[in-house]
Coordinates of C-alpha atoms and ligand atoms in Angstrom, one line a residue:
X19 CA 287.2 -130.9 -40.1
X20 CA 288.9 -127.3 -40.3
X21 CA 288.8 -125.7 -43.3
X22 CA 290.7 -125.1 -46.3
X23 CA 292.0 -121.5 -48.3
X24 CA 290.3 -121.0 -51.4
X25 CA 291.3 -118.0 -52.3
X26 CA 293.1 -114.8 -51.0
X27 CA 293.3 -111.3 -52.0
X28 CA 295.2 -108.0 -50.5
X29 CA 294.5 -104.0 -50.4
X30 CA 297.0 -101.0 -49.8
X31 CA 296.9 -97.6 -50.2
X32 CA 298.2 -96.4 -53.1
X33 CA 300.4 -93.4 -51.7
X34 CA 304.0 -94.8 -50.9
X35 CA 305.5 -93.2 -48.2
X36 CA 309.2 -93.5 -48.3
X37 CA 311.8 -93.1 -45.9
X38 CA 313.4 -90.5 -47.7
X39 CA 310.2 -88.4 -47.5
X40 CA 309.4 -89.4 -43.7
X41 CA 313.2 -87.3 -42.8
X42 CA 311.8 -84.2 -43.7
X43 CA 308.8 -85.3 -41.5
X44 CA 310.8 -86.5 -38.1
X45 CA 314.8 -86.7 -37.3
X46 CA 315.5 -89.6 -39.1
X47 CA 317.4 -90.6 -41.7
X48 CA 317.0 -94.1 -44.8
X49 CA 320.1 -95.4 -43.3
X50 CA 318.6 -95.6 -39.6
X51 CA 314.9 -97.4 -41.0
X52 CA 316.3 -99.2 -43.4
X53 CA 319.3 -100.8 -40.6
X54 CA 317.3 -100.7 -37.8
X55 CA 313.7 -102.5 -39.1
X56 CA 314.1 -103.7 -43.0
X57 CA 311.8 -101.1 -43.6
X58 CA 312.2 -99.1 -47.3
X59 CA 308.8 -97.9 -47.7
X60 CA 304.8 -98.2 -47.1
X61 CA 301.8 -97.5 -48.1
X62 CA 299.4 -95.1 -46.3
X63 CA 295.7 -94.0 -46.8
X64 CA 295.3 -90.2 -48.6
X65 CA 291.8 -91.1 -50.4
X66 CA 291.0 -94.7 -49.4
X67 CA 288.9 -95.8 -46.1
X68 CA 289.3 -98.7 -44.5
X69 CA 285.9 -100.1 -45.7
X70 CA 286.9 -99.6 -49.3
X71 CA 290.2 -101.7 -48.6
X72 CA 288.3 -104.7 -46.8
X73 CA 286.2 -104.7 -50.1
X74 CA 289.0 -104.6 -52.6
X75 CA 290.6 -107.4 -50.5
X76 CA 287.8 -109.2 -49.4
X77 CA 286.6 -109.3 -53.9
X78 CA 289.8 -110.2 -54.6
X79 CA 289.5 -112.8 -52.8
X80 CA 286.5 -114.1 -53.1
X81 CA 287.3 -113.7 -56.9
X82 CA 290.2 -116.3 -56.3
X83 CA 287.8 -118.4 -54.7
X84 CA 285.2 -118.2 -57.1
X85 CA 282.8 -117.8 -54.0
X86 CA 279.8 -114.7 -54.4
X87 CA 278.9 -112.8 -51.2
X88 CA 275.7 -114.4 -51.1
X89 CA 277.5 -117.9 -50.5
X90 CA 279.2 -116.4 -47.5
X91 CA 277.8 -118.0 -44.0
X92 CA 280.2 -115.5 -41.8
X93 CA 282.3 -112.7 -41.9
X94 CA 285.3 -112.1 -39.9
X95 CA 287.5 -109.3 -39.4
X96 CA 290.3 -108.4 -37.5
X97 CA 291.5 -104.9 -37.4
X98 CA 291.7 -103.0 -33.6
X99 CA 290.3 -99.7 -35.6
X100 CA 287.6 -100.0 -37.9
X101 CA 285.6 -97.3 -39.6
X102 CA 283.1 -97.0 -36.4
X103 CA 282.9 -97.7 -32.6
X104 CA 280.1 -99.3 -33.8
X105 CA 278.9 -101.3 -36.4
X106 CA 281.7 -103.9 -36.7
X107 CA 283.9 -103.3 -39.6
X108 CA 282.8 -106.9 -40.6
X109 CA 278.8 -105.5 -40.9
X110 CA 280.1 -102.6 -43.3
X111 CA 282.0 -104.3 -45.2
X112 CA 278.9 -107.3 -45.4
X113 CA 276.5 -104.7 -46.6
X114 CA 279.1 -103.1 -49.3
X115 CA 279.3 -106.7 -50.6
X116 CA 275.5 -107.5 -50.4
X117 CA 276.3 -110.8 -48.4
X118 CA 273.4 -111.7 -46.2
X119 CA 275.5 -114.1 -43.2
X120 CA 276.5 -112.9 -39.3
X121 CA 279.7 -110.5 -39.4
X122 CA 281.6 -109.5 -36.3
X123 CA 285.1 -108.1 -35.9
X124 CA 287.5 -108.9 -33.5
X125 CA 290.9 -107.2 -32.3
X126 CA 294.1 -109.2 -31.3
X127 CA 296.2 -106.4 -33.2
X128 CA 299.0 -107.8 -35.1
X129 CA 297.9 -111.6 -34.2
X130 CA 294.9 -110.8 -35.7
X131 CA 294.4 -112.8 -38.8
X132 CA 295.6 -116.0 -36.9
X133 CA 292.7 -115.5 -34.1
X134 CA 290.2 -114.8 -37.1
X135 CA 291.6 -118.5 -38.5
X136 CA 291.1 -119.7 -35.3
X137 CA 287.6 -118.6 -34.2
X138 CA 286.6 -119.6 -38.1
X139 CA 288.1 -123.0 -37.2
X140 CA 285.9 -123.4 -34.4
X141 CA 282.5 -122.4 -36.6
X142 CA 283.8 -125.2 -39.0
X143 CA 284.6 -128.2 -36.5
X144 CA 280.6 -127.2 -35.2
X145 CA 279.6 -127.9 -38.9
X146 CA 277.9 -123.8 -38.5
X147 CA 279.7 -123.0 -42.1
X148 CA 280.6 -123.9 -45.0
X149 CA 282.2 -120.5 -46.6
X150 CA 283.9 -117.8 -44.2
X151 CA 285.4 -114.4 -45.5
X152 CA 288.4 -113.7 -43.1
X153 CA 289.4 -109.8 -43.4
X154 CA 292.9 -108.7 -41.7
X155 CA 293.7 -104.9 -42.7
X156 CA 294.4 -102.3 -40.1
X157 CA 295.5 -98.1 -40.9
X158 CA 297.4 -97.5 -38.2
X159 CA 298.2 -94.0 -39.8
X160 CA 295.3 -93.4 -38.2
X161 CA 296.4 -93.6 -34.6
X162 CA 300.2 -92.8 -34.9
X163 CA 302.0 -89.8 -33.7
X164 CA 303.5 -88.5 -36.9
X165 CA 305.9 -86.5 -34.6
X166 CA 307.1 -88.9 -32.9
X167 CA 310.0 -90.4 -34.9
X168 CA 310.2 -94.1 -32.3
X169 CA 306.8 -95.2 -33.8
X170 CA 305.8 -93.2 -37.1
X171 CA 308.2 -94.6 -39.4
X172 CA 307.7 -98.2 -38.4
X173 CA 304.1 -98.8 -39.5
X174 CA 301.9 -98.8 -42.9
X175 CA 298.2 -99.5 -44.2
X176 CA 296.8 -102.5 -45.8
X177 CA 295.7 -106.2 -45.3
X178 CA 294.3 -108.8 -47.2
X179 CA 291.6 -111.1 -46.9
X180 CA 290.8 -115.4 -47.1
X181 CA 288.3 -117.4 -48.0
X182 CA 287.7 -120.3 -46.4
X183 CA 285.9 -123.2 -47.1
X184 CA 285.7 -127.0 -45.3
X185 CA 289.0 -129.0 -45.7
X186 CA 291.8 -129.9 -43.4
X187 CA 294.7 -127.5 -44.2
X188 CA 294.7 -126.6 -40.8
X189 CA 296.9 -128.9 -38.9
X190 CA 297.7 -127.1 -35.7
X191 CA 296.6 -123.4 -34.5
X192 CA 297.4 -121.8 -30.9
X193 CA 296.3 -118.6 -29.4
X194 CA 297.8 -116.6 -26.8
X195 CA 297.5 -113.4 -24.5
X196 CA 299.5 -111.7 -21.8
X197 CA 297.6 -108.7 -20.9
X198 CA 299.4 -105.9 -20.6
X199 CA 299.2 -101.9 -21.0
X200 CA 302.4 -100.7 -20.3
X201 CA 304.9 -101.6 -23.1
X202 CA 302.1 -101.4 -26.4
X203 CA 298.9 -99.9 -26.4
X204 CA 297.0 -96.8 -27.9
X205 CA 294.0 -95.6 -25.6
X206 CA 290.6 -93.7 -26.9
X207 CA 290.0 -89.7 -27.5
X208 CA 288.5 -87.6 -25.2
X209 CA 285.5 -88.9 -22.8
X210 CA 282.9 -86.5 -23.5
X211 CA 280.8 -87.7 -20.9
X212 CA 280.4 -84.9 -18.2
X213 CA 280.2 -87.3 -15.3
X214 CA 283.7 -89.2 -16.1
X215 CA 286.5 -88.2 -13.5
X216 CA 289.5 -89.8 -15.3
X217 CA 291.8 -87.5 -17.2
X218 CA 291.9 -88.1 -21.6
X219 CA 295.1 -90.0 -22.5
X220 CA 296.8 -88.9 -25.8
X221 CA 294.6 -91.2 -28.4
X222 CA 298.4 -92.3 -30.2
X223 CA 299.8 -95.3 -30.5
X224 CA 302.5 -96.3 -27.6
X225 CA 305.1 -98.4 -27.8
X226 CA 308.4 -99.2 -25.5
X227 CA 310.1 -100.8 -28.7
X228 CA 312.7 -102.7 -27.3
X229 CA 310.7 -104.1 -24.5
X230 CA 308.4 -105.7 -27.2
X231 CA 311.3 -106.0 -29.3
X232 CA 312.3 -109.3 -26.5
X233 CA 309.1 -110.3 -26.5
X234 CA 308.7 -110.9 -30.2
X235 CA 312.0 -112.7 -30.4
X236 CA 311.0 -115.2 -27.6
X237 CA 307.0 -114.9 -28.7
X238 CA 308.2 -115.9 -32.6
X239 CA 310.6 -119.0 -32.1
X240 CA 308.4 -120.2 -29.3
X241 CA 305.3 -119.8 -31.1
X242 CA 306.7 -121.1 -34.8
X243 CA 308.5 -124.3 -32.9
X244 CA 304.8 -125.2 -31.3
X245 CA 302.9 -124.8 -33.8
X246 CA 305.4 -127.2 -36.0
X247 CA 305.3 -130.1 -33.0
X248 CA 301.1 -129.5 -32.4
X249 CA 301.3 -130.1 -36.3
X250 CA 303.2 -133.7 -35.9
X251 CA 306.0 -132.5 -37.9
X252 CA 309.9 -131.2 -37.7
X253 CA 311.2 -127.9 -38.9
X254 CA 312.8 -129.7 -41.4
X255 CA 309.1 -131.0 -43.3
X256 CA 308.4 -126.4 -43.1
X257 CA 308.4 -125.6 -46.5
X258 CA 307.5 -121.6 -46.0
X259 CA 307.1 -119.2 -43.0
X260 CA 305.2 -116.4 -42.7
X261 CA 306.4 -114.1 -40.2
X262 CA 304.7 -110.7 -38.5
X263 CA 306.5 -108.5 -40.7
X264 CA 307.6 -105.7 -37.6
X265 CA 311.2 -105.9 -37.4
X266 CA 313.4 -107.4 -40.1
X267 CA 315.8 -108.2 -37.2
X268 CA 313.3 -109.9 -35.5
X269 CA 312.7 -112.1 -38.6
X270 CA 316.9 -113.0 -39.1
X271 CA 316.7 -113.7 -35.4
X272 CA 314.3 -116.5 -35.2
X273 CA 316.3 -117.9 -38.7
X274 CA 319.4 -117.8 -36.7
X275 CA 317.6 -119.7 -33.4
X276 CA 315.5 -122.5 -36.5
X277 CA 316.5 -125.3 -38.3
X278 CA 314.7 -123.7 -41.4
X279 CA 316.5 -122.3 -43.8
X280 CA 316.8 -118.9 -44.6
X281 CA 315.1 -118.4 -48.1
X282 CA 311.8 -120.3 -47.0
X283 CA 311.0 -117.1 -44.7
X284 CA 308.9 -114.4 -46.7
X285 CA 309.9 -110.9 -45.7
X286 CA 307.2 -108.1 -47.2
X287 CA 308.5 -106.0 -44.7
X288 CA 310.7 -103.2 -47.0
X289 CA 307.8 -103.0 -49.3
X290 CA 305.0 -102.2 -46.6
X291 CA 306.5 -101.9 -43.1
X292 CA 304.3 -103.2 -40.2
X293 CA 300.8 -103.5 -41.2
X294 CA 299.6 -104.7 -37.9
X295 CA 297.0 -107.6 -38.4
X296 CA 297.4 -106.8 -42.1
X297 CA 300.6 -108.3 -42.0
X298 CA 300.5 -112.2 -42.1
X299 CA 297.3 -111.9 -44.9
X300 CA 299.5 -109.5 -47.1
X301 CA 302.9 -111.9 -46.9
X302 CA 299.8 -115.2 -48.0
X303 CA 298.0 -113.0 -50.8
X304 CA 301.8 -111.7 -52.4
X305 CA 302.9 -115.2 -52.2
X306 CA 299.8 -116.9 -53.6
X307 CA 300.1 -114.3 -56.6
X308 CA 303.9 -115.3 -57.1
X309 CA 302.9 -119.0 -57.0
X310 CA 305.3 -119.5 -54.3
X311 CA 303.1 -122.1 -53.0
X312 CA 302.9 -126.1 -54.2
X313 CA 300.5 -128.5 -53.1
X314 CA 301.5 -130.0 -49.9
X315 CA 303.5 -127.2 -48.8
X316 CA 303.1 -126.8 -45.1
X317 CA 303.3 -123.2 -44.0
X318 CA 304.0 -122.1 -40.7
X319 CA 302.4 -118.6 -39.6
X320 CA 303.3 -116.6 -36.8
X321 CA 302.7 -113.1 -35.2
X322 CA 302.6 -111.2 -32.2
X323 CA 301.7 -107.4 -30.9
X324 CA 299.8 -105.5 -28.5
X325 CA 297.7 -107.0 -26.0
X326 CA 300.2 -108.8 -25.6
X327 CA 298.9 -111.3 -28.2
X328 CA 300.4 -114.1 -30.2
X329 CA 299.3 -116.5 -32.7
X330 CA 300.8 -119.0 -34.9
X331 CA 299.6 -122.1 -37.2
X332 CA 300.4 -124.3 -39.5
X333 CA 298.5 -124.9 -42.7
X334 CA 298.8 -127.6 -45.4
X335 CA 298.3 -126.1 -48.9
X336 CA 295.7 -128.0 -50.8
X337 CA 295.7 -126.1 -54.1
X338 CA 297.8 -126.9 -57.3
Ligands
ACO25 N1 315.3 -92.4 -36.4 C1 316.5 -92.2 -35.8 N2 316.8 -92.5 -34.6 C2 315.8 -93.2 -33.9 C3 314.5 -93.5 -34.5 C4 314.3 -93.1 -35.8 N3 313.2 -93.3 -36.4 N4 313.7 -94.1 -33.6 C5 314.5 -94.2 -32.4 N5 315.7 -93.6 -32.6 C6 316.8 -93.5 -31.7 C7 316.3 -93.5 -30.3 O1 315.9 -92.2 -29.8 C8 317.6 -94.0 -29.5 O2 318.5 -92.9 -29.4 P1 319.3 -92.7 -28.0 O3 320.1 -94.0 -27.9 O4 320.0 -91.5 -28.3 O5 318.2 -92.6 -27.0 C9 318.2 -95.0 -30.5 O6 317.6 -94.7 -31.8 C10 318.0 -96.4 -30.2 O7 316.6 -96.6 -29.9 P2 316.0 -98.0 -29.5 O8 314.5 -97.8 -29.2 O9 316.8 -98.7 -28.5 O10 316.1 -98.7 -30.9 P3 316.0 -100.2 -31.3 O11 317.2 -100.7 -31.9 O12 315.4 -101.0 -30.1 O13 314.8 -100.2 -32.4 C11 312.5 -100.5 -32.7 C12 313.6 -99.6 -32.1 C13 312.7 -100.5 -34.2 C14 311.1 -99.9 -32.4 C15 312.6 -101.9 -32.2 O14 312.7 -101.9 -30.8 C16 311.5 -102.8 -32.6 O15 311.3 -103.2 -33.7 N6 310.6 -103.2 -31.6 C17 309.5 -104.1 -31.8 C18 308.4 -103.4 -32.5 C19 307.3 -104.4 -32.8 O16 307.6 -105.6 -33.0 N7 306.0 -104.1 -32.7 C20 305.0 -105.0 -33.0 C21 303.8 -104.8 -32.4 S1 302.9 -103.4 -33.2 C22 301.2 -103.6 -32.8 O17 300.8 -104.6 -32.3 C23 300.3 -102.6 -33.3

């Protein structure tokens, strides 16, 4: 027993930030964006919180699903910034939805959504639930240096949320980590505690971009090519894969190194840019939507970002 996807649902910002605006922000230009990621636009917060995102997602959703909030036995989310330290992102958003069940978050960045699948797995195989709300949906707008033109223009807001109930869609699901603070990581504000003796980092988002540039290559055709043999099956049987949307070039590079062809890849990226965890949930809710999906598709998922984390899976769509 695993679980199967009921329904799915997605939240951005309205406010489109294009790249055309972002060169009067920073020294950069459409053509450099647009050649060097895939990325055209994305959405960032101006009046919506994160909480009032997880909720539109997370009803959406659970609208698809025709499941209610009090049917709900857990909530997970996965976002590395929620509205507080403390509670969890998943308790606000339980008590803005009036469910009643445990709610935790958890942060594996960009690989996000896939660890949420997989810790909801493992509450299903122990027979704990029977309906799980799975929210992914970061703002890293939030945490970005809007001066600094190597990270600002690659990200956006949004996510999306599942529903899961018991099934076996799930065929094959792997986890990994690689700690590591030097190439991707964005430390806290100020310590305002008089006693601490270490010096504040700069709370923004850092990134050596080419180094995780390689290590998304190798992370995505490694972890896209496992998941497919854990599943039983060949790249040939993939019918769709959803990609971390970070770098359009590392999307066309792991369709040059697969014997999948091209057009089964969904790219979001130009519309929304890197949504962190948000990213994998987005490219399922827009394709659900677009009724790209048949029963008995199998859809390979696969992401990777800071931590170093990576995840990928392989679901069997069980819906007409
Ligand atoms: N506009 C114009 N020029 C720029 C910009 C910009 N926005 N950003 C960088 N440049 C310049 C650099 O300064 C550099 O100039 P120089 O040669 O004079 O020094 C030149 O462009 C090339 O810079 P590189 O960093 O080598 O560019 P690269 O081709 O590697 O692209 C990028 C950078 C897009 C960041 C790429 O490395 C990448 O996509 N990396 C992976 C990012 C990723 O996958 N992140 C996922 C995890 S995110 C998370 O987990 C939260």
């Amino acid at each position: 027993m695993s679980f199967s996807i009921l329904g799915t649902g997605k939240a951005v910002p309205e406010y489109v930030l294009t790249n055309d605006e972002l060169s009067t922000m920073v020294e950069t230009s459409d053509e450099w964006i647009s050649t060097r990621t895939g990325i055209k636009k994305r959405h960032i917060c101006k009046e919506e919180t994160i909480t009032e995102l997880c909720v539109q997602a997370a009803e959406e959703a659970m609208s698809n699903a025709g499941v209610t909030a009090k049917e709900l036995d857990l909530i997970i989310c996965a976002t590395l910034r929620g509205e507080y330290i403390t509670p969890s992102q998943a308790c606000v958003v339980q008590k803005e939805l009036g469910a009643t069940c445990p709610a935790f978050d958890i942060n594996a960045a960009c690989s996000g959504f896939i660890y949420a699948l997989d810790v909801a797995a493992g509450f299903f195989a122990r027979g704990r639930v029977k309906k799980v709300l799975v929210i992914a949906l970061d703002n890293l707008s939030n945490i970005v240096d809007w001066k600094d033109r190597n990270t600002c223009v690659l990200f956006g807001d949004g996510g999306g949320a599942a529903v899961l109930g018991e099934g076996d869609s799930l065929l094959s699901i792997e986890i990994t980590a690689k700690g590591d603070t030097d190439v991707l990581k964005c430390p806290h504000g100020e310590n305002t505690s008089p006693f601490y003796k270490h010096p504040s980092e700069h709370p923004y988002l850092y990134m050596n971009g080419p180094e995780v540039y390689k290590f998304a290559v190798v992370s995505m055709v490694k972890g896209i090519k496992r998941a497919i043999k854990n599943a039983g099956l060949k790249e040939e049987d993939i019918d769709w894969v959803i990609p971390h949307q970070a770098n359009i070039r590392i999307i066309e590079t792991a369709v040059s190194k697969l014997k999948i062809p091209s057009e089964r890849f969904i790219r979001t990226i130009a519309e929304y840019g890197n949504t962190s965890g948000g990213s994998c949930a987005i490219a399922l809710a827009d394709s659900v939507s677009q009724g790209k999906f048949k029963k008995g598709d199998n859809i390979v998922f696969c992401a990777f970002g800071s931590g170093l984390t990576t995840g990928s899976c392989v679901i069997r769509w069980d819906k007409d």
